[in-house]
């Protein structure tokens, strides 16, 4: 940020900065923290966001005493834990759907008190909130309330607001913070492909009317050194792989989870499925194992493998037919007899050890390729954590996915099949977008800006109408 821009923001009791994707928003935050005269409370949405900001602050050499960084959820948990009566906090499990909304409304109740805001004011010179377009109203109300006493600076981009499913998102039109214009530049593409950065800048005015509910029609056409257009047949005959073989990282964007995993399966595990943090299918499998019924557990294993692994029907189809018919006698089957022995052990005793032995057999067998490796590893981890802590497999699965200290990252997948809601914040050399399914203007923009070198659009049409996002 320019010195005069920093000086201007310092004079404001609140400020809202709009920064397009890849235009140096993280650097702006570092500039603001570095220039601050008092300690800054820095708030973002995810642990990944914390990691990214912390690394950039360290790289700049900013003294760690100049800031305290946390997630919105972590910030609210801390205050609600300290003042549970004021926040009207009930004792419910962290896995309960009402848990986090209760923390947000609780924090709002706390900061309606001037004494709470004064504590913040004595501790911090200002509050900076990142990715503000992703704030639901319950979160926004907290920072609006804090701003009655403490300066608040928010940064974000309304064209990247894709979390409308989580609740009503904050409206930048009605924002009670003053929008401050800051000069920006597409730094993400400066070294990888400046032409792509310029193209993405040029398309923003085309997409922006969609935020007002207006019809947005875009032309599907190649753009030199930026956008390649291929027919839908490329997805089904897998010739799409020929276009991306030289890239170190590739992202395929689907609209629905079923399309996302189906593409992975069709590539034989070359593309891995990007799993949501709240992995409902994992919970369903865990709950069935908790029934401790041999035949149910055996069928659950077969269904799970079919939904995460290639060649299950070809290699293990006979076992599946037996189990579907309620028949656990595999003595007449010759193919993969050792698998039959492991599965028989599960039917006789559906213990965690027997289930793990069966899954490990598949993992170690070269005939199969996992296209949902994260799902497979998390199921095995849930089973082991359940055994080690003497809790249900379902509770174990929920804890390892939702509790920060137990979560595990899976960053090693170079080719990923995902959706915009999962891939936001990530970068890939090449992004493939299936235009056969109607996307919103925000989904389309977020998907395109994940690419650092090239965008590939799969489409048989010359024009596509983008949907109005749910904001």
XYZ file of C-alpha atoms in Angstrom:
471
model
C 0.000 0.000 0.000
C 1.136 3.549 -0.684
C 2.126 5.671 2.341
C -0.717 8.074 1.659
C -3.212 5.163 1.561
C -1.966 3.895 4.932
C -2.155 7.389 6.382
C -5.728 7.783 5.137
C -6.887 4.518 6.698
C -5.278 5.477 10.020
C -7.645 8.446 10.188
C -10.748 6.261 9.829
C -12.734 4.673 12.649
C -13.751 2.044 10.114
C -12.769 1.145 6.562
C -13.723 -1.451 3.957
C -11.199 -2.366 1.250
C -12.221 -4.252 -1.883
C -9.356 -6.326 -3.289
C -9.906 -8.638 -6.299
C -8.473 -12.162 -6.200
C -4.704 -12.244 -6.500
C -4.328 -8.484 -6.067
C -2.193 -8.427 -2.945
C -4.806 -8.415 -0.183
C -2.523 -10.382 2.139
C 0.275 -7.878 1.546
C -2.147 -5.053 2.337
C -2.939 -6.692 5.677
C 0.774 -7.029 6.443
C 1.244 -3.334 5.545
C -1.571 -2.368 7.929
C -0.177 -4.464 10.790
C 3.359 -3.205 10.233
C 2.218 0.424 10.205
C -0.030 0.090 13.265
C 1.026 2.016 16.363
C -0.673 -0.438 18.732
C -1.255 -4.202 18.716
C -3.700 -5.450 16.064
C -6.383 -8.114 16.447
C -6.271 -9.958 13.112
C -9.287 -12.155 12.340
C -9.930 -14.546 9.445
C -12.228 -17.477 8.688
C -10.049 -20.586 8.547
C -6.899 -22.134 9.973
C -5.523 -22.125 6.427
C -6.077 -18.365 6.384
C -4.171 -18.051 9.656
C -1.273 -20.056 8.207
C -1.108 -17.909 5.061
C -1.189 -14.618 6.968
C 1.281 -15.779 9.619
C 3.799 -16.898 6.995
C 3.547 -13.576 5.173
C 3.952 -11.593 8.420
C 7.022 -13.642 9.343
C 8.476 -13.231 5.863
C 8.190 -9.452 6.249
C 9.778 -9.692 9.697
C 6.807 -8.199 11.550
C 7.231 -8.523 15.320
C 4.783 -11.162 16.617
C 3.996 -8.862 19.549
C 2.359 -6.452 17.096
C -0.598 -8.737 16.385
C -2.804 -11.516 17.666
C -4.297 -13.721 14.946
C -7.329 -15.991 15.268
C -10.329 -17.337 13.388
C -13.747 -15.761 13.854
C -14.888 -18.991 15.513
C -11.836 -19.072 17.789
C -12.318 -15.428 18.745
C -15.954 -16.029 19.688
C -15.153 -19.240 21.558
C -12.584 -17.420 23.660
C -15.031 -14.701 24.738
C -17.981 -17.035 25.227
C -15.769 -19.329 27.302
C -14.806 -16.406 29.517
C -18.340 -14.989 29.876
C -20.770 -17.895 29.263
C -23.622 -16.353 31.268
C -23.462 -13.040 29.429
C -23.332 -14.922 26.111
C -26.192 -17.276 27.124
C -24.013 -20.295 26.246
C -25.486 -23.760 26.692
C -23.396 -26.891 27.222
C -23.627 -28.722 23.883
C -21.159 -30.789 21.851
C -18.792 -29.133 19.368
C -20.265 -31.478 16.740
C -23.786 -30.118 17.293
C -24.966 -27.987 14.336
C -26.071 -25.280 16.746
C -22.646 -25.047 18.419
C -20.955 -22.380 16.283
C -24.078 -20.256 15.608
C -24.525 -20.159 19.394
C -20.959 -18.830 19.798
C -21.627 -16.057 17.257
C -24.872 -14.898 18.870
C -23.198 -15.254 22.263
C -20.278 -13.041 21.254
C -22.715 -10.450 19.903
C -24.520 -10.411 23.248
C -21.221 -9.938 25.069
C -20.065 -7.038 22.872
C -23.348 -5.226 23.324
C -21.836 -4.344 26.684
C -19.489 -1.347 26.692
C -17.245 -3.004 29.314
C -16.459 -5.831 26.854
C -15.705 -3.426 24.014
C -13.521 -1.362 26.361
C -11.455 -4.472 27.166
C -10.756 -4.855 23.452
C -10.014 -1.148 23.117
C -7.433 -1.301 25.923
C -5.805 -4.373 24.365
C -5.799 -3.573 20.644
C -5.421 -0.490 18.496
C -7.779 -1.893 15.862
C -9.436 -5.025 14.510
C -8.695 -6.249 10.957
C -11.052 -8.821 9.418
C -9.994 -10.756 6.305
C -12.304 -12.239 3.626
C -15.213 -10.155 4.872
C -17.447 -11.156 1.961
C -17.729 -14.600 3.598
C -19.180 -13.259 6.848
C -22.761 -14.283 7.583
C -24.929 -11.653 9.270
C -24.419 -13.136 12.744
C -20.663 -12.673 12.330
C -20.999 -9.227 10.774
C -23.139 -8.012 13.692
C -20.254 -8.784 16.074
C -17.793 -6.514 14.255
C -20.368 -3.772 13.736
C -20.975 -3.857 17.495
C -17.238 -3.832 18.284
C -16.852 -0.820 15.991
C -18.954 1.254 18.379
C -15.755 1.480 20.422
C -12.820 -0.045 18.490
C -11.619 0.845 14.957
C -12.449 -1.954 12.471
C -10.902 -2.506 9.027
C -12.385 -5.171 6.770
C -11.000 -6.543 3.485
C -12.662 -8.706 0.865
C -14.281 -8.918 -2.537
C -18.056 -9.195 -3.155
C -17.319 -11.094 -6.382
C -15.837 -13.903 -4.267
C -18.848 -14.318 -1.976
C -19.731 -17.988 -2.475
C -20.790 -19.110 1.005
C -24.456 -18.105 0.771
C -25.470 -21.660 1.684
C -24.082 -21.048 5.205
C -26.549 -18.252 5.863
C -27.373 -14.738 4.755
C -24.115 -13.032 3.790
C -23.197 -9.459 4.586
C -24.158 -6.991 1.858
C -21.387 -4.679 0.689
C -24.026 -2.217 -0.491
C -25.339 -1.755 3.042
C -21.976 -2.066 4.784
C -21.760 0.299 7.796
C -18.043 0.751 7.049
C -16.611 3.373 4.703
C -15.294 1.891 1.444
C -11.758 3.173 0.847
C -10.336 2.917 -2.661
C -6.875 1.321 -2.799
C -4.771 0.868 -5.943
C -4.306 -2.834 -6.686
C -2.355 -4.955 -9.167
C -2.781 -8.638 -10.220
C 0.365 -9.867 -8.479
C -0.659 -13.542 -8.565
C -0.038 -13.617 -12.312
C 2.897 -11.205 -12.484
C 5.465 -13.965 -12.989
C 3.319 -16.885 -14.166
C 1.103 -15.279 -16.844
C 0.521 -11.495 -16.851
C -1.885 -11.837 -19.788
C -4.147 -14.053 -17.685
C -4.089 -11.518 -14.859
C -5.156 -8.787 -17.278
C -7.888 -11.001 -18.756
C -9.319 -11.671 -15.284
C -9.256 -7.938 -14.552
C -11.132 -7.241 -17.774
C -13.871 -9.780 -17.046
C -14.785 -8.353 -13.602
C -16.986 -5.533 -15.027
C -18.794 -8.133 -17.151
C -19.615 -10.218 -14.073
C -20.373 -7.507 -11.503
C -23.982 -6.825 -12.679
C -24.803 -10.394 -11.630
C -24.406 -9.303 -8.006
C -27.393 -7.006 -8.573
C -29.488 -9.860 -9.957
C -28.990 -8.837 -13.590
C -28.604 -11.331 -16.426
C -24.972 -12.051 -17.299
C -24.171 -13.821 -20.557
C -20.560 -14.658 -21.366
C -18.925 -15.764 -24.596
C -17.194 -19.123 -24.494
C -14.206 -18.546 -26.720
C -10.448 -19.140 -26.544
C -8.191 -16.314 -25.459
C -4.567 -16.502 -26.530
C -2.254 -17.660 -23.717
C -5.148 -17.508 -21.228
C -8.214 -19.591 -22.044
C -8.569 -22.855 -23.953
C -12.009 -24.216 -24.959
C -12.557 -27.973 -25.395
C -15.713 -30.006 -26.167
C -17.538 -32.059 -23.515
C -16.352 -35.267 -25.204
C -12.864 -34.529 -23.814
C -14.164 -35.164 -20.318
C -15.696 -38.517 -21.160
C -12.959 -39.972 -23.364
C -10.319 -38.507 -20.999
C -8.492 -36.720 -23.797
C -8.644 -33.752 -21.403
C -5.640 -35.354 -19.698
C -3.541 -34.675 -22.798
C -3.959 -30.926 -22.289
C -2.780 -30.910 -18.672
C 0.017 -33.477 -18.600
C 2.763 -30.813 -18.449
C 1.276 -28.911 -15.509
C 2.517 -29.512 -11.972
C -0.903 -28.822 -10.457
C -4.377 -29.053 -11.982
C -7.844 -28.344 -10.559
C -11.079 -29.674 -12.062
C -14.141 -27.675 -10.974
C -17.511 -29.441 -10.820
C -20.835 -28.064 -9.605
C -22.070 -31.020 -7.532
C -20.271 -33.525 -5.250
C -21.459 -36.476 -7.377
C -19.914 -34.977 -10.535
C -16.760 -34.181 -8.608
C -16.178 -37.783 -7.451
C -17.387 -39.297 -10.736
C -14.663 -37.403 -12.607
C -12.043 -38.756 -10.193
C -13.320 -42.279 -10.670
C -13.267 -41.940 -14.450
C -9.586 -40.905 -14.357
C -8.663 -43.960 -12.303
C -7.484 -41.920 -9.360
C -5.252 -39.551 -11.353
C -7.508 -36.812 -9.970
C -8.293 -37.015 -6.257
C -11.586 -35.953 -4.720
C -11.417 -32.806 -2.582
C -13.340 -33.622 0.597
C -15.342 -31.117 2.689
C -14.334 -30.577 6.306
C -17.705 -31.829 7.502
C -17.495 -35.180 5.726
C -21.046 -36.541 6.008
C -20.388 -39.748 4.089
C -17.610 -40.615 6.550
C -20.067 -40.095 9.406
C -22.656 -42.341 7.725
C -20.113 -45.157 7.362
C -18.929 -44.724 10.952
C -22.502 -44.865 12.261
C -23.144 -48.153 10.440
C -19.966 -49.694 11.864
C -21.151 -48.649 15.336
C -24.138 -51.007 14.971
C -21.652 -53.889 15.417
C -23.613 -56.129 13.089
C -21.402 -58.417 10.983
C -23.422 -58.398 7.772
C -24.149 -54.669 7.998
C -20.430 -53.980 8.529
C -19.467 -56.193 5.573
C -21.982 -54.469 3.303
C -20.780 -51.065 4.559
C -17.214 -51.998 3.629
C -18.266 -53.007 0.120
C -20.331 -49.833 -0.373
C -17.487 -47.709 0.964
C -14.946 -49.305 -1.373
C -17.279 -48.860 -4.330
C -17.523 -45.139 -3.494
C -13.788 -44.576 -3.078
C -11.899 -47.144 -5.146
C -11.639 -48.295 -8.755
C -12.329 -51.824 -10.056
C -14.346 -52.954 -7.038
C -17.161 -54.436 -9.138
C -14.738 -56.148 -11.514
C -12.498 -57.611 -8.816
C -14.833 -58.044 -5.843
C -18.277 -58.101 -7.464
C -18.959 -61.721 -6.451
C -18.460 -60.899 -2.786
C -20.800 -57.958 -3.090
C -23.547 -60.151 -4.636
C -23.258 -62.650 -1.787
C -23.516 -59.933 0.851
C -26.466 -58.197 -0.858
C -28.273 -61.551 -0.750
C -27.421 -61.963 2.942
C -25.019 -64.817 2.204
C -21.715 -64.773 4.081
C -20.417 -68.061 2.717
C -17.594 -67.262 0.278
C -16.124 -70.781 0.125
C -17.128 -71.197 -3.530
C -15.368 -68.036 -4.665
C -11.835 -68.393 -6.009
C -10.852 -64.847 -6.892
C -9.128 -62.955 -4.069
C -9.770 -65.671 -1.501
C -7.716 -63.801 1.091
C -10.141 -60.880 0.823
C -12.975 -63.320 1.433
C -11.231 -64.514 4.587
C -10.895 -60.965 5.914
C -14.535 -60.219 5.074
C -15.670 -63.453 6.743
C -13.829 -62.380 9.888
C -15.791 -59.092 9.862
C -19.096 -60.957 9.528
C -18.174 -63.190 12.449
C -16.751 -60.360 14.566
C -17.221 -56.760 13.295
C -14.368 -55.456 15.445
C -12.321 -52.428 14.522
C -9.277 -54.651 14.036
C -11.084 -56.898 11.523
C -12.514 -53.912 9.629
C -9.061 -52.297 9.434
C -7.485 -55.547 8.240
C -10.000 -55.716 5.371
C -9.415 -52.109 4.355
C -5.638 -52.503 4.561
C -5.814 -55.530 2.237
C -7.445 -53.359 -0.435
C -4.949 -50.560 0.116
C -1.983 -52.896 -0.353
C -3.420 -54.676 -3.395
C -2.194 -53.225 -6.679
C -5.455 -54.024 -8.505
C -7.197 -51.043 -6.904
C -6.659 -47.295 -7.105
C -8.198 -44.959 -4.543
C -9.761 -41.839 -6.026
C -10.846 -40.662 -2.577
C -7.630 -41.184 -0.629
C -8.457 -38.601 2.005
C -11.777 -40.318 2.725
C -10.044 -43.695 3.016
C -7.293 -42.414 5.327
C -9.804 -40.550 7.491
C -11.944 -43.666 7.928
C -8.893 -45.632 9.049
C -7.924 -42.783 11.365
C -11.467 -42.673 12.806
C -11.369 -46.387 13.522
C -8.001 -46.171 15.284
C -8.939 -43.055 17.278
C -12.143 -44.784 18.378
C -10.192 -47.804 19.589
C -7.534 -45.722 21.363
C -10.043 -43.467 23.158
C -12.877 -45.936 23.745
C -15.505 -43.805 22.020
C -17.939 -44.548 19.208
C -16.594 -44.549 15.666
C -19.064 -41.795 14.749
C -17.895 -39.534 17.566
C -14.314 -40.285 16.606
C -14.942 -39.354 12.953
C -16.651 -36.106 13.921
C -13.853 -35.129 16.271
C -10.950 -35.774 13.890
C -12.685 -33.715 11.198
C -14.016 -30.821 13.270
C -11.649 -30.305 16.227
C -8.647 -28.140 15.205
C -6.069 -30.117 17.197
C -7.068 -33.384 15.544
C -7.472 -32.223 11.941
C -4.996 -33.451 9.335
C -4.044 -31.725 6.097
C -3.758 -33.593 2.801
C -1.793 -31.166 0.615
C 0.003 -33.669 -1.590
C -2.617 -34.098 -4.330
C -1.350 -32.396 -7.497
C -4.492 -33.118 -9.494
C -7.664 -32.338 -7.603
C -11.362 -32.502 -8.425
C -13.259 -29.957 -6.391
C -15.921 -27.277 -6.187
C -15.410 -23.558 -5.687
C -16.627 -23.726 -2.089
C -13.767 -26.123 -1.268
C -10.983 -24.783 -3.480
C -11.251 -21.098 -2.666
C -7.907 -19.764 -1.486
C -5.931 -22.428 -3.361
C -3.831 -21.926 -6.491
C -3.208 -24.301 -9.407
C -1.259 -23.840 -12.608
C -4.250 -24.990 -14.651
C -7.964 -24.942 -13.835
C -10.567 -26.936 -15.769
C -14.134 -25.612 -15.500
C -17.095 -27.685 -16.670
C -19.452 -25.124 -18.206
C -22.087 -27.771 -18.918
C -23.591 -27.057 -15.502
C -24.899 -23.578 -14.724
C -22.513 -21.653 -12.488
C -23.143 -18.413 -10.617
C -21.107 -15.313 -11.455
C -19.257 -15.648 -8.145
C -18.505 -19.362 -8.620
C -17.235 -18.651 -12.119
C -14.953 -15.830 -10.974
C -13.557 -17.787 -8.021
C -12.957 -20.838 -10.239
C -11.099 -18.852 -12.890
C -8.903 -17.029 -10.401
C -7.554 -20.301 -8.983
C -5.483 -20.645 -12.199
C -2.012 -19.135 -12.415
C -1.201 -20.143 -16.016
C -4.207 -21.384 -17.986
C -7.982 -21.876 -17.810
C -9.637 -24.709 -19.728
C -13.385 -24.384 -20.324
C -15.328 -27.539 -21.183
C -18.291 -26.476 -23.305
C -20.196 -27.319 -26.480
C -21.907 -23.911 -26.422
C -20.704 -20.557 -27.709
C -22.409 -18.573 -24.955
C -23.476 -19.360 -21.381
C -25.812 -17.484 -19.024
C -24.463 -17.371 -15.477
C -26.810 -17.664 -12.519
C -27.410 -14.980 -9.897
C -25.572 -15.914 -6.686
C -27.332 -16.462 -3.386
C -26.000 -13.669 -1.193
